[in-house]
Amino acid sequence: MEDGTLQETRMDMDNLKCQTKADFTTCLNCSNTHSNLCVKNGTAEVQAFDSGIGKSIKDGVRMAQRRWLMEGNNLARFEGTTGNPEENLKAWEKRVLITNWVGTAWERLCKDKTELIRSCFVRTGNWIGNKHHQESFERVCPQSWKKDYKFNL
């Protein structure tokens, strides 16, 4: 800030052992950051990129994998149960397949980057648009915040 004080911030994070240690919380406090430790496997509910990009990538990979596994005897080849070792996929072939699935999902995801990033924040209740529009702030409601919190505009 202009007066030299640090702006107060909030950080949503997994409830990992390393994030609850005194030296870590001391570093956060020195930067005027308050931690919000989420329930186990709960960061996708409040962290924009866990909820948006992470979920979208996983969904895209899952769709591509299912399509591929449904073709011919690909499922048996992937599981190594064809009865013919020559037909079964080797580990490196599986890695190539998975890399292609991730690449395809990423390409599809990145077609409209601006909308992608905006939707990640909207989905978790963390979207703040143009600071001159009160309705942008009215949509902000992360889980751990009080519903009646008002922003200083």
Short mmCIF file of N, CA, C and O in Angstrom, two decimals, residues 8-64:
data_model
loop_
_atom_site.label_atom_id
_atom_site.label_comp_id
_atom_site.label_asym_id
_atom_site.label_seq_id
_atom_site.Cartn_x
_atom_site.Cartn_y
_atom_site.Cartn_z
N GLU A 8 -3.80 -6.66 3.82
CA GLU A 8 -4.21 -7.92 4.42
C GLU A 8 -4.74 -8.85 3.34
O GLU A 8 -5.51 -8.46 2.48
N THR A 9 -4.26 -10.09 3.37
CA THR A 9 -4.71 -11.07 2.38
C THR A 9 -5.12 -12.36 3.10
O THR A 9 -4.79 -12.57 4.26
N ARG A 10 -5.81 -13.20 2.38
CA ARG A 10 -6.26 -14.49 2.89
C ARG A 10 -5.78 -15.56 1.92
O ARG A 10 -5.87 -15.41 0.71
N MET A 11 -5.27 -16.66 2.45
CA MET A 11 -4.79 -17.75 1.61
C MET A 11 -5.53 -19.04 1.98
O MET A 11 -5.52 -19.46 3.13
N ASP A 12 -6.20 -19.61 0.99
CA ASP A 12 -6.86 -20.91 1.19
C ASP A 12 -5.86 -22.00 0.86
O ASP A 12 -5.19 -21.94 -0.17
N MET A 13 -5.75 -22.98 1.74
CA MET A 13 -4.78 -24.05 1.47
C MET A 13 -5.23 -25.35 2.10
O MET A 13 -6.08 -25.37 2.98
N ASP A 14 -4.62 -26.42 1.61
CA ASP A 14 -4.87 -27.73 2.18
C ASP A 14 -4.42 -27.73 3.63
O ASP A 14 -3.56 -26.96 4.02
N ASN A 15 -5.00 -28.60 4.38
CA ASN A 15 -4.66 -28.70 5.79
C ASN A 15 -3.49 -29.68 5.95
O ASN A 15 -3.60 -30.70 6.62
N LEU A 16 -2.38 -29.36 5.30
CA LEU A 16 -1.20 -30.22 5.34
C LEU A 16 -0.37 -29.92 6.59
O LEU A 16 -0.35 -28.80 7.08
N LYS A 17 0.32 -30.91 7.07
CA LYS A 17 1.12 -30.76 8.28
C LYS A 17 2.11 -29.59 8.15
O LYS A 17 2.26 -28.80 9.07
N CYS A 18 2.76 -29.47 6.99
CA CYS A 18 3.75 -28.42 6.81
C CYS A 18 3.12 -27.02 6.85
O CYS A 18 3.77 -26.05 7.19
N GLN A 19 1.83 -26.92 6.53
CA GLN A 19 1.17 -25.62 6.52
C GLN A 19 0.61 -25.23 7.88
O GLN A 19 0.06 -24.15 8.03
N THR A 20 0.78 -26.10 8.86
CA THR A 20 0.32 -25.78 10.21
C THR A 20 1.50 -25.57 11.16
O THR A 20 1.30 -25.25 12.33
N LYS A 21 2.70 -25.71 10.68
CA LYS A 21 3.89 -25.53 11.52
C LYS A 21 4.10 -24.06 11.84
O LYS A 21 3.75 -23.18 11.05
N ALA A 22 4.68 -23.80 12.99
CA ALA A 22 4.87 -22.43 13.49
C ALA A 22 5.69 -21.56 12.54
O ALA A 22 5.35 -20.39 12.33
N ASP A 23 6.77 -22.10 11.96
CA ASP A 23 7.60 -21.27 11.08
C ASP A 23 6.85 -20.83 9.83
O ASP A 23 7.01 -19.73 9.34
N PHE A 24 5.96 -21.69 9.32
CA PHE A 24 5.17 -21.33 8.15
C PHE A 24 4.15 -20.26 8.50
O PHE A 24 4.01 -19.27 7.79
N THR A 25 3.44 -20.44 9.61
CA THR A 25 2.43 -19.45 9.99
C THR A 25 3.08 -18.13 10.37
O THR A 25 2.50 -17.07 10.13
N THR A 26 4.29 -18.16 10.90
CA THR A 26 5.02 -16.92 11.20
C THR A 26 5.31 -16.17 9.92
O THR A 26 5.14 -14.95 9.85
N CYS A 27 5.74 -16.89 8.87
CA CYS A 27 5.99 -16.24 7.57
C CYS A 27 4.71 -15.61 7.02
O CYS A 27 4.75 -14.50 6.49
N LEU A 28 3.62 -16.31 7.14
CA LEU A 28 2.34 -15.76 6.68
C LEU A 28 2.00 -14.49 7.44
O LEU A 28 1.61 -13.48 6.85
N ASN A 29 2.13 -14.54 8.77
CA ASN A 29 1.80 -13.38 9.59
C ASN A 29 2.68 -12.18 9.25
O ASN A 29 2.21 -11.04 9.25
N CYS A 30 3.96 -12.43 8.94
CA CYS A 30 4.87 -11.33 8.58
C CYS A 30 4.44 -10.65 7.29
O CYS A 30 4.76 -9.48 7.08
N SER A 31 3.75 -11.37 6.43
CA SER A 31 3.29 -10.77 5.17
C SER A 31 1.81 -10.36 5.25
O SER A 31 1.19 -10.07 4.25
N ASN A 32 1.28 -10.32 6.49
CA ASN A 32 -0.10 -9.91 6.75
C ASN A 32 -1.10 -10.80 6.01
O ASN A 32 -2.10 -10.34 5.47
N THR A 33 -0.77 -12.09 5.99
CA THR A 33 -1.61 -13.07 5.33
C THR A 33 -2.22 -14.00 6.37
O THR A 33 -1.52 -14.50 7.24
N HIS A 34 -3.51 -14.20 6.27
CA HIS A 34 -4.22 -15.09 7.18
C HIS A 34 -4.51 -16.39 6.45
O HIS A 34 -4.99 -16.38 5.33
N SER A 35 -4.20 -17.50 7.10
CA SER A 35 -4.43 -18.79 6.45
C SER A 35 -5.84 -19.28 6.72
O SER A 35 -6.41 -19.06 7.78
N ASN A 36 -6.39 -19.91 5.74
CA ASN A 36 -7.69 -20.57 5.85
C ASN A 36 -7.44 -22.03 5.51
O ASN A 36 -7.32 -22.38 4.35
N LEU A 37 -7.30 -22.86 6.54
CA LEU A 37 -7.03 -24.28 6.31
C LEU A 37 -8.34 -24.99 5.99
O LEU A 37 -9.28 -24.96 6.77
N CYS A 38 -8.38 -25.58 4.83
CA CYS A 38 -9.59 -26.25 4.36
C CYS A 38 -9.69 -27.65 4.93
O CYS A 38 -8.71 -28.22 5.37
N VAL A 39 -10.88 -28.21 4.88
CA VAL A 39 -11.05 -29.60 5.27
C VAL A 39 -10.32 -30.47 4.25
O VAL A 39 -10.07 -30.04 3.12
N LYS A 40 -9.98 -31.68 4.63
CA LYS A 40 -9.26 -32.59 3.75
C LYS A 40 -9.97 -32.70 2.41
O LYS A 40 -11.19 -32.88 2.35
N ASN A 41 -9.22 -32.57 1.34
CA ASN A 41 -9.73 -32.64 -0.04
C ASN A 41 -10.78 -31.56 -0.34
O ASN A 41 -11.62 -31.74 -1.20
N GLY A 42 -10.69 -30.44 0.37
CA GLY A 42 -11.70 -29.40 0.20
C GLY A 42 -11.25 -28.17 -0.55
O GLY A 42 -12.03 -27.24 -0.74
N THR A 43 -10.00 -28.12 -1.01
CA THR A 43 -9.53 -26.90 -1.66
C THR A 43 -10.25 -26.62 -2.97
O THR A 43 -10.37 -25.46 -3.37
N ALA A 44 -10.76 -27.63 -3.63
CA ALA A 44 -11.47 -27.40 -4.90
C ALA A 44 -12.73 -26.57 -4.69
O ALA A 44 -13.24 -25.97 -5.63
N GLU A 45 -13.22 -26.51 -3.45
CA GLU A 45 -14.41 -25.71 -3.16
C GLU A 45 -14.09 -24.22 -3.07
O GLU A 45 -14.97 -23.40 -3.26
N VAL A 46 -12.85 -23.88 -2.75
CA VAL A 46 -12.53 -22.46 -2.54
C VAL A 46 -11.37 -21.95 -3.38
O VAL A 46 -11.23 -20.75 -3.56
N GLN A 47 -10.50 -22.81 -3.86
CA GLN A 47 -9.38 -22.37 -4.67
C GLN A 47 -9.77 -22.40 -6.14
O GLN A 47 -10.11 -23.44 -6.69
N ALA A 48 -9.69 -21.24 -6.75
CA ALA A 48 -10.17 -21.08 -8.12
C ALA A 48 -9.55 -22.06 -9.10
O ALA A 48 -10.24 -22.65 -9.92
N PHE A 49 -8.25 -22.26 -9.03
CA PHE A 49 -7.62 -23.10 -10.03
C PHE A 49 -7.79 -24.58 -9.74
O PHE A 49 -7.79 -25.39 -10.65
N ASP A 50 -7.95 -24.96 -8.47
CA ASP A 50 -8.30 -26.35 -8.17
C ASP A 50 -9.67 -26.67 -8.74
O ASP A 50 -9.89 -27.71 -9.36
N SER A 51 -10.59 -25.76 -8.53
CA SER A 51 -11.97 -25.96 -8.95
C SER A 51 -12.14 -25.87 -10.46
O SER A 51 -12.88 -26.63 -11.05
N GLY A 52 -11.44 -24.93 -11.07
CA GLY A 52 -11.63 -24.70 -12.50
C GLY A 52 -10.68 -25.49 -13.37
O GLY A 52 -11.08 -26.44 -14.04
N ILE A 53 -9.42 -25.10 -13.36
CA ILE A 53 -8.45 -25.72 -14.26
C ILE A 53 -8.18 -27.18 -13.87
O ILE A 53 -8.22 -28.06 -14.71
N GLY A 54 -7.93 -27.42 -12.60
CA GLY A 54 -7.65 -28.78 -12.16
C GLY A 54 -8.78 -29.74 -12.48
O GLY A 54 -8.57 -30.81 -13.05
N LYS A 55 -10.00 -29.33 -12.15
CA LYS A 55 -11.16 -30.18 -12.42
C LYS A 55 -11.36 -30.35 -13.92
O LYS A 55 -11.64 -31.45 -14.39
N SER A 56 -11.21 -29.28 -14.68
CA SER A 56 -11.43 -29.36 -16.13
C SER A 56 -10.41 -30.27 -16.80
O SER A 56 -10.76 -31.04 -17.69
N ILE A 57 -9.16 -30.20 -16.37
CA ILE A 57 -8.12 -31.09 -16.93
C ILE A 57 -8.46 -32.54 -16.60
O ILE A 57 -8.42 -33.42 -17.47
N LYS A 58 -8.80 -32.80 -15.34
CA LYS A 58 -9.13 -34.18 -14.94
C LYS A 58 -10.32 -34.70 -15.74
O LYS A 58 -10.33 -35.84 -16.20
N ASP A 59 -11.34 -33.85 -15.90
CA ASP A 59 -12.52 -34.27 -16.67
C ASP A 59 -12.16 -34.54 -18.13
O ASP A 59 -12.63 -35.52 -18.72
N GLY A 60 -11.31 -33.69 -18.73
CA GLY A 60 -10.90 -33.87 -20.12
C GLY A 60 -10.10 -35.14 -20.32
O GLY A 60 -10.30 -35.88 -21.29
N VAL A 61 -9.18 -35.41 -19.39
CA VAL A 61 -8.37 -36.63 -19.47
C VAL A 61 -9.27 -37.85 -19.31
O VAL A 61 -9.16 -38.83 -20.05
N ARG A 62 -10.20 -37.78 -18.36
CA ARG A 62 -11.12 -38.90 -18.13
C ARG A 62 -11.95 -39.20 -19.38
O ARG A 62 -12.11 -40.36 -19.76
N MET A 63 -12.46 -38.15 -20.04
CA MET A 63 -13.25 -38.35 -21.26
C MET A 63 -12.42 -38.99 -22.37
O MET A 63 -12.86 -39.93 -23.02
N ALA A 64 -11.21 -38.47 -22.58
CA ALA A 64 -10.34 -39.02 -23.64
C ALA A 64 -9.97 -40.47 -23.34
O ALA A 64 -9.97 -41.32 -24.23
#
